[in-house]
Amino acid sequence: GSPAEDLKISAMGNRAKIEDENPLWDNGVYWYISLGLSGGFSLMGDVLTDPGDKGLFDCIGRLSWHLNGVGGYRAGCTLDLDNSQTWRKIGYYGPAGVFCDDSVCGYGSILKTDGLPMFCAGSVCTSQECCQSARQCNVDVCAMGYLLKPPSKLPPFCATFFCQEEECCIKAPRCKASVCSIGFHLKPEGMLPPLG
């Protein structure tokens, strides 16, 4: 085939860790290999192999290729790439270098999502070159019909750069007649508050 002019999707991680541990988060990317099905990565960590990753959210951050010899299932949002003559998988590897991973980031910080260096400047990575402050849950994460969890149930920091509804929110309770005092009745459906 002709040389690739650009890479449509790529990720970088510690090859030894990716081969030895499965699945795992490395370098801000969720890597997986489902033997006999597929292997690849996702920026979200919610992989649905059937046999390739059919996850619906954040398609642009997903790569999945079948392990049955017929090619890849997806490159970002482009699907059904089995036996494609247009798309190619390219794997690069090199000598072990010193590069950022989550072990460098202390409490309250996560790997940078932007500006992460390919290799660290010295013989040891520093949190200043690799990490950014982790986000905390807030009400903006919760969709209609959900409320922010009570403070005692909230994580101190979100697990990834984007806080997820599952870690920050609970389903809002619905109004019931049983909460109405004597002499009061449940409001008609159209007059109930949208979140209660």
GROMACS .gro file of C-alpha atoms in nm:
model
  196
    1GLY     CA    1   0.000   0.000   0.000
    2SER     CA    2   0.092   0.365  -0.022
    3PRO     CA    3   0.263   0.536   0.272
    4ALA     CA    4   0.034   0.686   0.533
    5GLU     CA    5   0.017   1.062   0.513
    6ASP     CA    6  -0.106   1.096   0.868
    7LEU     CA    7  -0.227   0.887   1.159
    8LYS     CA    8  -0.602   0.907   1.215
    9ILE     CA    9  -0.581   0.782   1.574
   10SER     CA   10  -0.288   0.692   1.795
   11ALA     CA   11  -0.187   0.633   2.154
   12MET     CA   12   0.137   0.565   2.332
   13GLY     CA   13   0.205   0.348   2.633
   14ASN     CA   14   0.453   0.127   2.810
   15ARG     CA   15   0.472  -0.183   2.590
   16ALA     CA   16   0.585  -0.415   2.871
   17LYS     CA   17   0.297  -0.310   3.098
   18ILE     CA   18   0.042  -0.336   2.817
   19GLU     CA   19   0.158  -0.686   2.725
   20ASP     CA   20   0.181  -0.809   3.086
   21GLU     CA   21  -0.126  -0.653   3.250
   22ASN     CA   22  -0.466  -0.668   3.091
   23PRO     CA   23  -0.675  -0.456   3.090
   24LEU     CA   24  -0.504  -0.149   3.233
   25TRP     CA   25  -0.481   0.228   3.229
   26ASP     CA   26  -0.142   0.348   3.105
   27ASN     CA   27  -0.044   0.695   2.990
   28GLY     CA   28  -0.405   0.816   3.024
   29VAL     CA   29  -0.536   0.542   2.791
   30TYR     CA   30  -0.734   0.225   2.870
   31TRP     CA   31  -0.561  -0.069   2.693
   32TYR     CA   32  -0.720  -0.413   2.655
   33ILE     CA   33  -0.675  -0.746   2.483
   34SER     CA   34  -0.969  -0.986   2.476
   35LEU     CA   35  -0.814  -1.314   2.363
   36GLY     CA   36  -0.978  -1.453   2.052
   37LEU     CA   37  -1.176  -1.131   2.005
   38SER     CA   38  -0.991  -0.801   1.978
   39GLY     CA   39  -0.735  -0.564   2.123
   40GLY     CA   40  -0.704  -0.188   2.129
   41PHE     CA   41  -0.759   0.117   2.343
   42SER     CA   42  -1.020   0.366   2.458
   43LEU     CA   43  -0.998   0.704   2.626
   44MET     CA   44  -1.309   0.625   2.831
   45GLY     CA   45  -1.237   0.277   2.968
   46ASP     CA   46  -1.581   0.139   2.883
   47VAL     CA   47  -1.497  -0.124   2.623
   48LEU     CA   48  -1.763  -0.358   2.483
   49THR     CA   49  -1.593  -0.633   2.279
   50ASP     CA   50  -1.835  -0.813   2.049
   51PRO     CA   51  -1.585  -0.909   1.899
   52GLY     CA   52  -1.448  -0.555   1.833
   53ASP     CA   53  -1.509  -0.259   2.067
   54LYS     CA   54  -1.865  -0.148   2.000
   55GLY     CA   55  -1.866   0.118   2.271
   56LEU     CA   56  -2.095   0.405   2.177
   57PHE     CA   57  -1.947   0.701   2.365
   58ASP     CA   58  -1.641   0.901   2.262
   59CYS     CA   59  -1.595   0.709   1.938
   60ILE     CA   60  -1.313   0.939   1.829
   61GLY     CA   61  -1.097   0.806   2.116
   62ARG     CA   62  -1.130   0.434   2.034
   63LEU     CA   63  -0.923   0.187   1.834
   64SER     CA   64  -1.008  -0.183   1.812
   65TRP     CA   65  -0.871  -0.455   1.586
   66HIS     CA   66  -0.981  -0.815   1.558
   67LEU     CA   67  -0.738  -1.087   1.661
   68ASN     CA   68  -0.865  -1.335   1.402
   69GLY     CA   69  -0.646  -1.228   1.108
   70VAL     CA   70  -0.906  -1.026   0.914
   71GLY     CA   71  -0.810  -0.679   1.025
   72GLY     CA   72  -0.949  -0.410   1.242
   73TYR     CA   73  -1.295  -0.331   1.359
   74ARG     CA   74  -1.267   0.043   1.421
   75ALA     CA   75  -1.037   0.344   1.397
   76GLY     CA   76  -1.207   0.622   1.588
   77CYS     CA   77  -1.563   0.660   1.458
   78THR     CA   78  -1.494   0.465   1.137
   79LEU     CA   79  -1.631   0.111   1.179
   80ASP     CA   80  -1.634  -0.224   0.996
   81LEU     CA   81  -1.274  -0.212   0.876
   82ASP     CA   82  -1.238  -0.588   0.829
   83ASN     CA   83  -1.039  -0.668   0.514
   84SER     CA   84  -1.005  -0.295   0.438
   85GLN     CA   85  -0.758  -0.214   0.161
   86THR     CA   86  -0.758   0.155   0.260
   87TRP     CA   87  -0.683   0.148   0.633
   88ARG     CA   88  -0.362   0.014   0.791
   89LYS     CA   89  -0.248  -0.054   1.144
   90ILE     CA   90   0.099   0.073   1.227
   91GLY     CA   91   0.281  -0.016   1.546
   92TYR     CA   92   0.592   0.166   1.661
   93TYR     CA   93   0.821   0.067   1.941
   94GLY     CA   94   1.157   0.187   2.056
   95PRO     CA   95   1.411   0.170   2.330
   96ALA     CA   96   1.287   0.214   2.681
   97GLY     CA   97   1.281   0.581   2.765
   98VAL     CA   98   1.169   0.766   3.072
   99PHE     CA   99   0.813   0.879   3.013
  100CYS     CA  100   0.516   0.988   3.217
  101ASP     CA  101   0.278   0.743   3.377
  102ASP     CA  102   0.021   0.777   3.654
  103SER     CA  103   0.266   0.670   3.925
  104VAL     CA  104   0.432   1.014   3.896
  105CYS     CA  105   0.110   1.195   3.983
  106GLY     CA  106   0.038   1.230   4.352
  107TYR     CA  107  -0.288   1.269   4.540
  108GLY     CA  108  -0.523   1.511   4.367
  109SER     CA  109  -0.353   1.498   4.029
  110ILE     CA  110  -0.380   1.294   3.709
  111LEU     CA  111  -0.176   1.263   3.390
  112LYS     CA  112  -0.196   1.569   3.166
  113THR     CA  113  -0.453   1.539   2.890
  114ASP     CA  114  -0.274   1.802   2.682
  115GLY     CA  115   0.095   1.885   2.659
  116LEU     CA  116   0.222   1.550   2.787
  117PRO     CA  117   0.588   1.517   2.681
  118MET     CA  118   0.694   1.219   2.469
  119PHE     CA  119   0.985   1.161   2.710
  120CYS     CA  120   1.075   1.323   3.041
  121ALA     CA  121   1.358   1.576   3.050
  122GLY     CA  122   1.570   1.398   3.310
  123SER     CA  123   1.635   1.046   3.427
  124VAL     CA  124   1.320   1.065   3.642
  125CYS     CA  125   0.986   1.219   3.547
  126THR     CA  126   0.849   1.501   3.761
  127SER     CA  127   0.488   1.577   3.845
  128GLN     CA  128   0.529   1.927   3.693
  129GLU     CA  129   0.598   1.785   3.347
  130CYS     CA  130   0.350   1.496   3.364
  131CYS     CA  131   0.053   1.588   3.582
  132GLN     CA  132  -0.238   1.828   3.618
  133SER     CA  133  -0.488   1.886   3.895
  134ALA     CA  134  -0.768   1.631   3.910
  135ARG     CA  135  -1.121   1.762   3.883
  136GLN     CA  136  -1.386   1.731   4.149
  137CYS     CA  137  -1.753   1.649   4.112
  138ASN     CA  138  -1.996   1.935   4.072
  139VAL     CA  139  -2.365   1.966   3.989
  140ASP     CA  140  -2.288   2.040   3.620
  141VAL     CA  141  -2.194   1.673   3.572
  142CYS     CA  142  -2.546   1.557   3.665
  143ALA     CA  143  -2.804   1.528   3.388
  144MET     CA  144  -3.173   1.609   3.429
  145GLY     CA  145  -3.325   1.370   3.681
  146TYR     CA  146  -3.001   1.333   3.877
  147LEU     CA  147  -2.859   1.513   4.181
  148LEU     CA  148  -2.508   1.556   4.313
  149LYS     CA  149  -2.427   1.281   4.566
  150PRO     CA  150  -2.407   1.386   4.930
  151PRO     CA  151  -2.055   1.506   5.026
  152SER     CA  152  -1.988   1.187   5.226
  153LYS     CA  153  -2.050   0.976   4.911
  154LEU     CA  154  -1.846   1.186   4.666
  155PRO     CA  155  -1.495   1.076   4.566
  156PRO     CA  156  -1.227   1.330   4.665
  157PHE     CA  157  -1.131   1.360   4.297
  158CYS     CA  158  -1.269   1.231   3.968
  159ALA     CA  159  -1.094   0.924   3.824
  160THR     CA  160  -1.025   1.080   3.484
  161PHE     CA  161  -0.999   1.428   3.336
  162PHE     CA  162  -1.376   1.439   3.284
  163CYS     CA  163  -1.591   1.363   3.586
  164GLN     CA  164  -1.846   1.091   3.511
  165GLU     CA  165  -2.212   1.096   3.610
  166GLU     CA  166  -2.177   0.752   3.776
  167GLU     CA  167  -1.912   0.875   4.019
  168CYS     CA  168  -2.077   1.210   4.101
  169CYS     CA  169  -2.454   1.176   4.077
  170ILE     CA  170  -2.752   0.981   4.206
  171LYS     CA  171  -3.099   0.948   4.060
  172ALA     CA  172  -3.327   1.219   4.198
  173PRO     CA  173  -3.616   1.087   4.408
  174ARG     CA  174  -3.968   1.122   4.270
  175CYS     CA  175  -4.244   1.291   4.466
  176LYS     CA  176  -4.487   1.043   4.624
  177ALA     CA  177  -4.819   1.092   4.800
  178SER     CA  178  -4.671   0.929   5.112
  179VAL     CA  179  -4.460   1.240   5.181
  180CYS     CA  180  -4.766   1.469   5.190
  181SER     CA  181  -4.894   1.570   5.536
  182ILE     CA  182  -5.258   1.531   5.636
  183GLY     CA  183  -5.471   1.779   5.444
  184PHE     CA  184  -5.229   1.788   5.148
  185HIS     CA  185  -5.225   1.582   4.830
  186LEU     CA  186  -4.973   1.509   4.558
  187LYS     CA  187  -4.957   1.777   4.290
  188PRO     CA  188  -5.067   1.677   3.938
  189GLU     CA  189  -4.781   1.540   3.720
  190GLY     CA  190  -4.745   1.862   3.519
  191MET     CA  191  -4.696   2.069   3.836
  192LEU     CA  192  -4.427   1.852   3.998
  193PRO     CA  193  -4.072   1.987   3.996
  194PRO     CA  194  -3.869   1.846   3.703
  195LEU     CA  195  -3.606   1.686   3.932
  196GLY     CA  196  -3.828   1.568   4.215
   0.00000   0.00000   0.00000
